[in-house]
Coordinates of C-alpha atoms and ligand atoms in Angstrom, one line a residue:
Chain L
M1 CA 0.0 0.0 0.0
T2 CA 1.6 3.3 -1.0
V3 CA 1.6 5.9 1.7
E4 CA 1.5 9.5 0.7
I5 CA 2.9 12.4 2.8
A6 CA 1.6 15.9 3.1
D7 CA 2.5 18.8 5.3
L8 CA -1.1 19.2 6.3
V9 CA -3.9 16.7 6.0
I10 CA -7.4 18.2 6.5
V11 CA -10.4 16.1 7.3
G12 CA -13.5 18.0 6.2
S13 CA -14.2 20.7 3.5
G14 CA -16.4 23.1 5.3
P15 CA -15.5 26.7 6.1
T16 CA -12.8 25.6 8.6
G17 CA -11.1 23.2 6.2
M18 CA -11.3 25.4 3.2
A19 CA -9.9 28.5 5.0
A20 CA -7.2 26.5 6.7
A21 CA -6.2 25.0 3.3
C22 CA -6.0 28.5 1.7
E23 CA -3.9 29.8 4.6
A24 CA -1.6 26.8 4.6
R25 CA -1.1 27.0 0.9
S26 CA -0.2 30.7 1.1
L27 CA 2.6 29.6 3.4
G28 CA 3.7 27.1 0.8
L29 CA 2.7 24.0 2.7
S30 CA 1.5 20.9 0.8
V31 CA -2.2 20.3 1.7
L32 CA -4.4 17.2 1.2
M33 CA -8.1 17.6 2.0
L34 CA -10.3 14.5 2.5
D35 CA -14.0 14.8 2.6
E36 CA -16.9 12.3 2.6
Q37 CA -18.9 14.4 0.2
A38 CA -18.1 14.6 -3.5
A39 CA -17.8 18.4 -3.6
V40 CA -16.4 21.0 -1.1
G41 CA -18.5 23.1 1.2
G42 CA -19.3 21.0 4.2
Q43 CA -22.9 21.1 5.4
I44 CA -23.1 24.8 5.7
Y45 CA -22.0 25.5 2.1
R46 CA -23.3 22.2 0.8
G47 CA -23.6 22.4 -3.0
I48 CA -22.1 25.8 -3.1
E49 CA -20.3 25.3 -6.4
V50 CA -23.3 24.1 -8.3
A51 CA -26.3 25.8 -6.7
S52 CA -28.3 27.8 -9.3
L53 CA -28.8 31.5 -8.9
P54 CA -32.5 31.1 -7.8
R55 CA -31.5 28.5 -5.3
T56 CA -28.7 30.6 -3.9
N57 CA -31.1 33.5 -3.6
I58 CA -33.5 31.4 -1.6
L59 CA -30.7 30.2 0.7
G60 CA -29.6 33.8 1.4
D61 CA -26.5 35.9 1.8
D62 CA -24.8 33.8 4.5
Y63 CA -24.9 30.8 2.2
A64 CA -23.7 32.8 -0.9
A65 CA -20.7 34.0 1.2
G66 CA -19.3 30.4 0.8
R67 CA -18.8 30.9 -2.9
E68 CA -15.8 33.1 -2.6
L69 CA -14.1 30.8 0.0
A70 CA -14.8 27.7 -2.3
A71 CA -13.4 29.6 -5.3
N72 CA -10.3 30.6 -3.3
F73 CA -9.8 27.1 -2.2
R74 CA -10.0 25.8 -5.8
V75 CA -7.2 28.0 -6.9
S76 CA -5.1 27.5 -3.7
G77 CA -3.2 24.5 -5.0
A78 CA -4.5 22.2 -2.3
T79 CA -5.4 18.7 -3.3
H80 CA -9.0 17.8 -2.7
L81 CA -10.2 14.2 -2.5
G82 CA -14.0 14.0 -2.5
G83 CA -15.9 10.8 -1.6
A84 CA -13.1 9.9 0.8
V85 CA -14.4 8.3 4.0
V86 CA -11.9 8.5 6.8
W87 CA -12.1 5.5 9.1
N88 CA -9.0 5.7 11.2
L89 CA -6.7 8.4 12.5
S90 CA -3.5 7.8 14.5
S91 CA -1.8 10.3 16.7
D92 CA 1.3 10.2 14.6
G93 CA -0.7 11.8 11.8
T94 CA -1.5 8.7 9.7
V95 CA -5.0 8.7 8.2
D96 CA -6.8 5.7 6.7
Y97 CA -9.6 6.4 4.3
V98 CA -11.7 4.6 1.7
I99 CA -12.0 6.1 -1.8
N100 CA -13.5 4.4 -4.8
G101 CA -13.9 1.1 -2.9
K102 CA -10.2 1.0 -1.9
S103 CA -8.6 1.8 1.4
R104 CA -5.7 4.3 1.2
K105 CA -3.3 5.8 3.7
V106 CA -1.8 9.3 4.0
T107 CA 0.5 10.7 6.6
G108 CA 0.3 14.3 7.5
R109 CA 3.1 16.0 9.3
F110 CA 0.1 17.7 10.8
V111 CA -3.5 16.8 10.7
L112 CA -6.5 19.2 11.1
I113 CA -9.8 17.7 12.2
A114 CA -12.4 20.0 10.6
T115 CA -15.4 17.7 10.8
G116 CA -17.8 20.5 11.9
A117 CA -21.1 19.9 13.7
M118 CA -24.1 17.6 13.6
E119 CA -27.6 18.3 14.7
R120 CA -28.2 17.5 18.3
P121 CA -30.3 14.3 18.6
F122 CA -34.0 15.0 19.4
P123 CA -35.2 11.9 21.2
I124 CA -38.9 12.0 21.4
D125 CA -41.7 9.5 20.9
G126 CA -41.9 8.6 17.2
W127 CA -38.7 10.3 16.1
T128 CA -37.6 7.1 14.3
L129 CA -40.6 7.2 11.9
P130 CA -40.0 7.8 8.2
G131 CA -41.0 11.4 7.6
V132 CA -39.2 12.7 10.7
M133 CA -35.8 14.2 10.0
G134 CA -33.5 16.9 11.2
A135 CA -34.3 20.4 9.9
G136 CA -30.6 20.6 9.0
A137 CA -31.1 17.4 6.9
A138 CA -34.0 19.0 5.0
Q139 CA -31.8 22.1 4.5
I140 CA -29.1 19.9 3.1
L141 CA -31.7 18.5 0.6
L142 CA -32.5 22.0 -0.4
K143 CA -28.8 23.0 -0.8
S144 CA -27.6 19.9 -2.5
A145 CA -30.5 18.9 -4.7
G146 CA -32.9 21.8 -4.7
A147 CA -35.4 19.5 -3.0
I148 CA -38.4 21.0 -1.2
P149 CA -41.2 19.4 0.8
T150 CA -44.3 18.5 -1.2
G151 CA -46.8 17.8 1.6
S152 CA -47.7 19.2 4.9
V153 CA -44.6 20.2 6.8
V154 CA -44.1 21.1 10.5
L155 CA -40.9 22.6 11.9
A156 CA -40.4 22.0 15.6
G157 CA -37.8 22.9 18.2
C158 CA -35.5 25.9 18.5
G159 CA -32.3 27.5 17.3
P160 CA -31.0 29.7 14.5
L161 CA -31.0 27.0 11.9
L162 CA -34.7 26.3 12.4
Y163 CA -35.6 29.9 11.9
L164 CA -33.3 30.1 8.9
L165 CA -34.9 27.1 7.3
A166 CA -38.4 28.5 7.8
W167 CA -37.3 31.7 6.2
Q168 CA -35.8 29.8 3.3
Y169 CA -38.9 27.8 2.8
F170 CA -41.0 30.9 2.9
R171 CA -38.8 32.4 0.2
A172 CA -39.2 29.3 -1.9
G173 CA -42.9 29.6 -1.7
I174 CA -43.5 26.6 0.6
E175 CA -46.3 26.8 3.1
I176 CA -45.3 25.7 6.5
R177 CA -48.2 24.1 8.3
A178 CA -46.9 25.1 11.7
F179 CA -43.8 26.4 13.4
V180 CA -43.7 24.7 16.8
D181 CA -41.2 26.7 18.9
T182 CA -39.9 25.3 22.2
T183 CA -38.3 28.6 23.2
S184 CA -40.1 29.8 26.4
P185 CA -40.7 33.3 27.6
S186 CA -38.4 32.6 30.5
A187 CA -35.6 31.8 28.1
Y188 CA -35.9 35.3 26.6
L189 CA -35.7 36.7 30.1
R190 CA -32.6 34.7 31.0
A191 CA -31.0 35.6 27.6
T192 CA -31.4 39.3 28.3
R193 CA -28.7 39.0 30.9
H194 CA -26.3 38.3 28.0
I195 CA -27.6 41.2 25.9
G196 CA -24.4 43.1 26.3
G197 CA -22.5 40.5 24.2
A198 CA -25.3 40.3 21.8
L199 CA -25.2 44.0 21.2
R200 CA -21.5 44.0 20.5
G201 CA -22.3 41.3 17.9
W202 CA -25.2 43.5 16.8
R203 CA -25.0 42.5 13.1
D204 CA -25.9 38.9 14.1
L205 CA -28.6 40.2 16.4
V206 CA -30.2 42.3 13.7
K207 CA -30.1 39.4 11.2
G208 CA -31.9 37.2 13.7
L209 CA -34.6 39.8 14.4
K210 CA -35.1 40.3 10.6
L211 CA -35.6 36.5 10.2
R212 CA -38.2 36.5 12.9
T213 CA -40.1 39.5 11.6
A214 CA -40.2 37.9 8.1
L215 CA -41.6 34.7 9.7
R216 CA -44.3 36.5 11.6
Q217 CA -45.3 38.2 8.4
S218 CA -45.4 34.8 6.5
G219 CA -48.6 34.0 8.3
A220 CA -47.4 30.4 9.3
A221 CA -49.1 29.2 12.5
W222 CA -46.5 29.9 15.2
Y223 CA -46.8 28.2 18.6
T224 CA -44.2 29.3 21.2
G225 CA -43.2 27.8 24.5
C226 CA -44.2 24.3 23.4
S227 CA -43.4 21.0 25.1
N228 CA -44.3 17.4 25.4
F229 CA -43.7 16.3 21.7
S230 CA -44.9 13.1 20.2
V231 CA -44.7 12.2 16.5
Q232 CA -47.8 10.3 15.6
G233 CA -48.2 7.8 12.8
N234 CA -48.3 4.2 11.7
G235 CA -45.2 3.3 9.8
R236 CA -44.7 6.9 8.8
A237 CA -45.2 10.3 10.3
E238 CA -48.7 11.6 10.2
G239 CA -48.6 14.5 12.6
L240 CA -47.0 16.2 15.6
A241 CA -48.7 16.3 19.0
F242 CA -47.5 18.8 21.6
S243 CA -48.6 20.9 24.6
H244 CA -49.1 24.6 24.1
R245 CA -50.2 26.8 27.0
G246 CA -51.6 23.9 28.8
C247 CA -53.6 22.7 25.8
A248 CA -53.0 19.5 23.7
V249 CA -52.5 20.4 20.1
R250 CA -52.1 18.0 17.1
I251 CA -51.0 19.2 13.7
P252 CA -51.3 16.7 10.8
A253 CA -48.1 16.5 8.8
S254 CA -46.3 14.1 6.5
L255 CA -42.9 15.7 7.2
V256 CA -41.8 16.7 10.7
L257 CA -38.5 18.6 10.8
L258 CA -36.9 18.6 14.3
H259 CA -34.0 20.8 15.4
Q260 CA -32.5 21.9 18.8
G261 CA -29.1 23.2 17.8
V262 CA -25.9 21.6 16.7
V263 CA -23.1 19.9 18.6
P264 CA -19.5 19.2 17.7
N265 CA -18.8 16.2 15.5
T266 CA -16.3 14.6 17.9
Q267 CA -16.1 11.0 16.6
L268 CA -12.5 11.5 15.3
S269 CA -11.2 13.3 18.4
W270 CA -12.7 10.6 20.6
S271 CA -11.2 7.8 18.5
I272 CA -7.6 9.0 19.0
G273 CA -8.2 8.9 22.8
A274 CA -8.2 12.7 23.2
A275 CA -9.6 14.1 26.5
H276 CA -12.9 15.9 26.2
R277 CA -14.7 18.3 28.5
W278 CA -18.4 18.6 29.1
S279 CA -19.6 22.1 28.2
P280 CA -22.4 23.1 30.6
E281 CA -23.3 26.0 28.4
Q282 CA -23.6 24.0 25.1
L283 CA -24.5 20.7 26.7
C284 CA -22.0 18.7 24.7
W285 CA -18.5 17.3 24.7
E286 CA -15.6 19.4 23.4
P287 CA -12.1 18.1 22.8
V288 CA -9.5 19.5 25.1
T289 CA -6.9 21.5 23.1
D290 CA -4.5 24.3 23.6
A291 CA -5.4 27.8 22.4
W292 CA -4.6 26.9 18.8
G293 CA -6.6 23.7 18.8
R294 CA -3.7 21.3 19.3
I295 CA -4.7 18.0 21.0
G296 CA -2.1 17.2 23.7
E297 CA 1.4 16.6 22.2
A298 CA 0.0 15.1 19.1
V299 CA 0.4 16.5 15.6
I300 CA -3.3 16.7 15.5
Y301 CA -5.3 19.9 15.7
V302 CA -9.0 20.5 15.7
A303 CA -10.7 23.8 14.7
G304 CA -14.2 25.2 14.0
D305 CA -17.4 23.6 15.1
S306 CA -15.7 20.3 15.7
R307 CA -13.8 22.0 18.6
A308 CA -16.8 23.9 20.0
I309 CA -19.8 25.4 18.2
V310 CA -18.8 28.9 16.9
G311 CA -20.6 29.2 13.6
A312 CA -19.3 29.3 10.0
R313 CA -17.5 32.6 9.9
A314 CA -15.7 32.1 13.2
S315 CA -14.8 28.5 12.1
A316 CA -13.1 29.9 9.0
I317 CA -11.0 32.2 11.1
Q318 CA -10.1 29.4 13.5
G319 CA -9.0 27.4 10.5
R320 CA -6.7 30.1 9.3
L321 CA -5.3 30.6 12.8
T322 CA -4.6 26.9 13.1
A323 CA -2.9 26.8 9.7
L324 CA -0.7 29.8 10.7
E325 CA 0.2 28.1 14.0
I326 CA 1.2 24.9 12.1
G327 CA 3.2 27.1 9.7
K328 CA 5.0 28.4 12.7
Q329 CA 5.8 24.9 14.0
L330 CA 7.2 24.0 10.5
G331 CA 9.2 27.2 10.6
V332 CA 7.8 28.6 7.3
A333 CA 5.7 31.5 8.4
S334 CA 7.1 35.0 8.5
D335 CA 5.3 37.9 10.0
I336 CA 3.2 35.4 11.8
E337 CA 2.6 37.1 15.2
R338 CA 1.0 40.1 13.5
R339 CA -1.3 37.9 11.3
L340 CA -2.3 35.9 14.3
A341 CA -3.2 39.0 16.3
V342 CA -5.3 40.4 13.4
L343 CA -7.2 37.2 13.0
Q344 CA -7.8 36.8 16.8
R345 CA -9.3 40.3 16.9
E346 CA -11.6 39.3 14.0
L347 CA -12.5 36.1 15.8
R348 CA -13.6 37.8 18.9
Q349 CA -16.1 39.9 16.9
H350 CA -17.9 36.8 15.8
L351 CA -18.0 35.2 19.2
H352 CA -19.8 38.0 21.1
I353 CA -23.3 36.7 20.4
R354 CA -22.5 33.1 21.4
S355 CA -23.5 33.2 25.1
F356 CA -26.7 35.0 24.3
L357 CA -27.6 32.3 21.7
D358 CA -26.6 29.5 24.1
V359 CA -29.0 30.7 26.8
L360 CA -31.8 31.6 24.5
Y361 CA -31.8 28.4 22.6
R362 CA -30.8 26.0 25.3
P363 CA -32.6 22.8 24.5
L364 CA -35.1 21.8 27.1
D365 CA -34.3 19.1 29.6
E366 CA -37.3 17.0 28.5
F367 CA -36.0 16.9 24.9
R368 CA -32.5 15.8 25.9
I369 CA -33.5 13.4 28.7
P370 CA -36.7 11.7 27.7
G371 CA -39.1 11.3 30.6
R372 CA -41.1 8.6 28.9
D373 CA -39.6 5.1 29.2
D374 CA -40.7 4.0 25.8
V375 CA -38.8 6.6 23.8
I376 CA -36.1 5.1 21.6
V377 CA -32.7 6.5 22.5
C378 CA -30.3 4.3 20.5
R379 CA -31.9 4.3 17.1
C380 CA -29.6 1.6 15.7
E381 CA -30.2 -1.1 18.3
E382 CA -33.6 0.2 19.5
V383 CA -32.7 0.7 23.1
T384 CA -35.2 2.9 25.1
A385 CA -34.8 5.5 27.8
G386 CA -36.5 3.2 30.3
Q387 CA -34.0 0.4 29.5
I388 CA -31.1 2.7 30.2
R389 CA -32.6 3.7 33.5
E390 CA -33.0 0.0 34.3
Y391 CA -29.3 -0.5 33.6
V392 CA -28.5 2.2 36.1
E393 CA -30.7 0.5 38.7
L394 CA -28.7 -2.7 38.1
G395 CA -25.5 -0.8 38.8
C396 CA -24.5 0.6 35.4
L397 CA -22.3 3.7 36.0
G398 CA -21.7 5.1 32.6
P399 CA -22.2 4.9 28.8
N400 CA -19.4 2.3 28.3
Q401 CA -21.1 -0.1 30.7
T402 CA -24.4 0.1 29.0
K403 CA -22.7 -2.1 26.4
A404 CA -22.5 -4.9 29.1
F405 CA -26.2 -4.8 29.5
G406 CA -27.4 -4.5 25.9
R407 CA -26.3 -3.3 22.5
C408 CA -26.8 0.4 23.2
G409 CA -24.3 2.5 21.2
M410 CA -23.0 -0.6 19.4
G411 CA -24.8 -0.1 16.1
L412 CA -23.4 1.3 12.9
C413 CA -23.7 4.9 14.0
Q414 CA -21.4 4.1 16.9
G415 CA -23.2 6.2 19.4
R416 CA -23.3 9.4 17.3
F417 CA -27.0 9.6 17.8
C418 CA -27.4 8.3 21.3
G419 CA -24.2 9.2 23.1
L420 CA -25.2 12.6 24.4
T421 CA -28.6 11.3 25.5
V422 CA -27.2 8.3 27.2
T423 CA -24.7 10.4 29.2
E424 CA -27.4 12.7 30.3
I425 CA -29.9 10.0 31.2
I426 CA -27.4 8.2 33.4
S427 CA -26.3 11.6 34.8
S428 CA -29.8 12.5 35.9
A429 CA -30.6 9.0 37.1
R430 CA -27.5 8.8 39.3
G431 CA -27.5 12.5 40.3
V432 CA -23.9 12.8 39.1
G433 CA -22.7 15.5 36.6
P434 CA -22.2 14.5 32.9
A435 CA -18.5 15.3 33.2
D436 CA -18.1 12.4 35.7
I437 CA -20.4 10.1 33.8
G438 CA -18.2 10.3 30.6
Y439 CA -18.9 9.0 27.1
Y440 CA -18.5 5.9 25.0
R441 CA -15.0 4.7 24.2
V442 CA -14.9 5.3 20.5
R443 CA -12.6 3.0 18.6
P444 CA -11.6 2.8 15.0
P445 CA -12.8 2.0 12.4
I446 CA -15.1 5.0 12.9
K447 CA -16.9 4.1 9.6
P448 CA -17.7 0.6 8.4
V449 CA -15.0 -0.8 6.1
L450 CA -15.6 -3.8 3.8
L451 CA -12.9 -6.5 3.5
S452 CA -12.8 -5.9 -0.2
E453 CA -11.9 -2.2 0.5
L454 CA -8.9 -3.3 2.5
M455 CA -7.5 -5.6 -0.2
E456 CA -5.0 -4.2 -2.6
Chain R
M1 CA -43.5 1.3 0.7
T2 CA -43.6 3.9 -1.9
T3 CA -46.1 6.7 -1.5
N4 CA -46.5 10.4 -2.3
A5 CA -43.0 11.8 -2.4
L6 CA -42.0 13.8 0.7
F7 CA -39.8 16.0 -1.4
S8 CA -39.8 17.2 -5.0
I9 CA -37.1 18.8 -7.2
P10 CA -38.8 21.5 -9.1
E11 CA -35.8 23.0 -10.9
S12 CA -34.7 19.7 -12.6
S13 CA -35.4 20.9 -16.1
G14 CA -32.2 21.9 -17.8
H15 CA -30.1 19.5 -15.7
D16 CA -28.2 16.5 -17.0
M17 CA -30.3 13.6 -15.9
V18 CA -29.3 10.0 -15.1
T19 CA -31.4 6.9 -14.6
I20 CA -31.1 4.6 -11.7
A21 CA -33.2 1.5 -10.8
F22 CA -34.8 1.3 -7.5
E23 CA -36.0 -2.3 -6.9
G24 CA -36.6 -2.6 -10.6
R25 CA -38.3 0.7 -11.0
N26 CA -36.5 3.2 -13.2
L27 CA -36.1 6.7 -11.7
T28 CA -34.8 9.6 -13.8
V29 CA -33.1 12.1 -11.6
P30 CA -30.7 15.1 -11.9
A31 CA -27.1 14.1 -12.1
G32 CA -25.0 14.9 -9.0
I33 CA -27.6 14.5 -6.3
S34 CA -27.3 11.9 -3.6
V35 CA -29.0 8.6 -3.9
A36 CA -31.0 9.5 -0.8
A37 CA -32.2 12.7 -2.4
A38 CA -33.2 10.8 -5.5
L39 CA -35.2 8.3 -3.5
L40 CA -36.9 10.8 -1.3
S41 CA -38.0 12.9 -4.3
N42 CA -39.4 9.8 -5.9
G43 CA -41.8 8.5 -3.4
V44 CA -39.5 6.1 -1.5
S45 CA -40.6 6.7 2.1
D46 CA -38.6 3.9 3.8
F47 CA -35.1 2.9 3.0
R48 CA -34.4 0.1 5.3
S49 CA -35.9 -1.9 8.2
S50 CA -34.5 -1.7 11.7
V51 CA -32.3 -4.4 13.0
V52 CA -34.3 -5.4 16.1
G53 CA -37.9 -4.5 15.4
Q54 CA -37.9 -4.5 11.6
A55 CA -39.5 -1.1 11.7
P56 CA -39.3 1.1 8.6
R57 CA -36.5 3.8 8.6
A58 CA -35.6 6.7 6.4
P59 CA -32.8 9.3 6.3
Y60 CA -32.6 11.4 9.4
C61 CA -29.3 13.5 9.1
M62 CA -28.4 13.5 5.4
M63 CA -24.8 14.0 6.4
G64 CA -23.4 10.5 7.1
A65 CA -23.9 10.4 10.8
C66 CA -27.1 8.4 11.6
F67 CA -26.9 5.4 9.2
E68 CA -30.6 5.4 8.7
C69 CA -30.3 5.8 5.0
L70 CA -28.6 2.5 4.4
V71 CA -29.5 0.8 1.1
E72 CA -27.9 -1.9 -1.1
I73 CA -26.2 -0.3 -4.1
N74 CA -25.0 -2.5 -7.0
E75 CA -25.3 -5.5 -4.7
F76 CA -23.0 -3.9 -2.0
P77 CA -24.9 -3.9 1.3
A78 CA -25.3 -1.1 3.8
R79 CA -24.2 1.9 1.7
Q80 CA -24.9 5.3 3.1
S81 CA -27.2 6.7 0.4
C82 CA -26.9 10.3 1.6
L83 CA -23.1 10.2 0.9
I84 CA -23.2 8.6 -2.5
S85 CA -24.0 10.4 -5.8
V86 CA -26.4 8.9 -8.3
Q87 CA -24.7 7.2 -11.3
D88 CA -26.4 6.2 -14.5
G89 CA -27.4 2.5 -14.3
M90 CA -27.0 2.2 -10.5
R91 CA -29.1 -0.5 -9.0
V92 CA -30.5 0.3 -5.6
R93 CA -32.5 -1.8 -3.1
R94 CA -33.7 -1.4 0.4
Q95 CA -31.5 -2.7 3.2
L96 CA -33.6 -5.2 5.0
G97 CA -32.7 -6.0 8.6
A98 CA -29.2 -6.6 9.8
S99 CA -26.7 -6.2 7.0
A100 CA -23.7 -8.4 6.6
I101 CA -21.7 -5.5 7.9
N102 CA -20.7 -5.4 11.4
I103 CA -18.3 -2.6 12.2
K104 CA -16.5 -4.6 14.9
D105 CA -16.3 -8.0 13.2
E106 CA -15.2 -6.7 9.8
L107 CA -11.6 -5.9 10.5
Ligands
LIG1 S1 -29.1 10.1 6.4 FE1 -27.9 9.9 8.2 S2 -26.2 8.7 7.5 FE2 -27.3 9.1 5.7

């Protein structure tokens, strides 16, 4: 098996990866980018190079901003391998990936994990029914294929992405049957304590307010402060039931789009045995790194949303910062302190609004820790919240031990869609903080590999 | 089960089109889209059956994380259809029950 070598191997082609590649190339480093998707953009700029003008207009300015980055990346001289599924990363910088049905190896003198974010799981009754998907998933369908809902659609949950999708559907002329918002009046109150930061990031605040105004004017039924979700249907979604101001409401829908924020995609950083900390603000795990994103003493860095949720623009800046820092390690960067300082100032601008958003759109406890025992938590192996609580009663202390009781977290998704929930269920059942409960031990391969793919 | 499509792709005119076969039914779809997008916009409402309860499942994340979109492509089992682009002549089937793939046993 031939092993290639590059100064910098980047996993992921979203804003972090593309910006890091451009910066690293400007320093003269050789760059290889690996990405599961065929084309660059990550999820936030999915389809950015091929989206038609009308589609780009529907998606809005923040999406269109990705074009320039993608174009700069294309002329940067970095090598891009699309359809490359990374299944193993070693702390010495060796990366194993499958492309065109064959496994390949590349060694990076440095490796940047830029795998971005994924939607936070939304474990409620009926969330495994066909016709229920993430709002982000529906947005990916719009970006990558121009696909729009045909039947009755309900958007439910909270967070900037949910509002953005509603606005994009409105612009595409799609009628939303109902917008079921879990943000409560008390969340607004709590968030006002962080208004200072939000005002310093006023551009983001104004953008958010404009979105909400446009939605109000769209005339879609908008329920706020909702709770107690249940997707109803036999073999497929037929409607969403919820509580609103003490009343039970049921909205018929063939498509239920759920969303309650995004969390770092940490599968790779876990798989190399990196330490992770529990973020009580963002309610998720974040890899422990130095200020530049370096994991321990390894040659591996992580930047952007896969380090901690910061959004697309801040991710791109972090990507650049990390590339500069790596350039410094390799002794190639000149004038580097000044460039770092400029970028860091820029980064701070984009982070002002974060704590405001974290508080306002904090996912409700009941949607992270299902109270009903029959709610499926592990979608792959169909393990319920009640079963996990039973394991705890029998002495199960943490996520890894659930595997001794059943197959929770052992399916093909390897805990990506149940890990956070399992940690928090055990945490609340035992009365011990999530940081002390821990997470699954993630081992390579982090994606299934066929024997035929391993053969020369 | 195929029913009314959950999604449609209105701007497909003017695109290059390719034809794939889903369980023997020919679907003509825009080139470059994912297999998952092609099926969802052609009335395929379940992609696989779950391993334990044989319940119908369909794509949840569209970004390679949930493994709910698994199908058989050109006789290869357990392919993530949200990550794979349509190719002319592709043969796609539902992934029924447990696939031959076990992430732990395979290596
Ligand atoms: S839809 Fe989640 S992996 Fe394909």
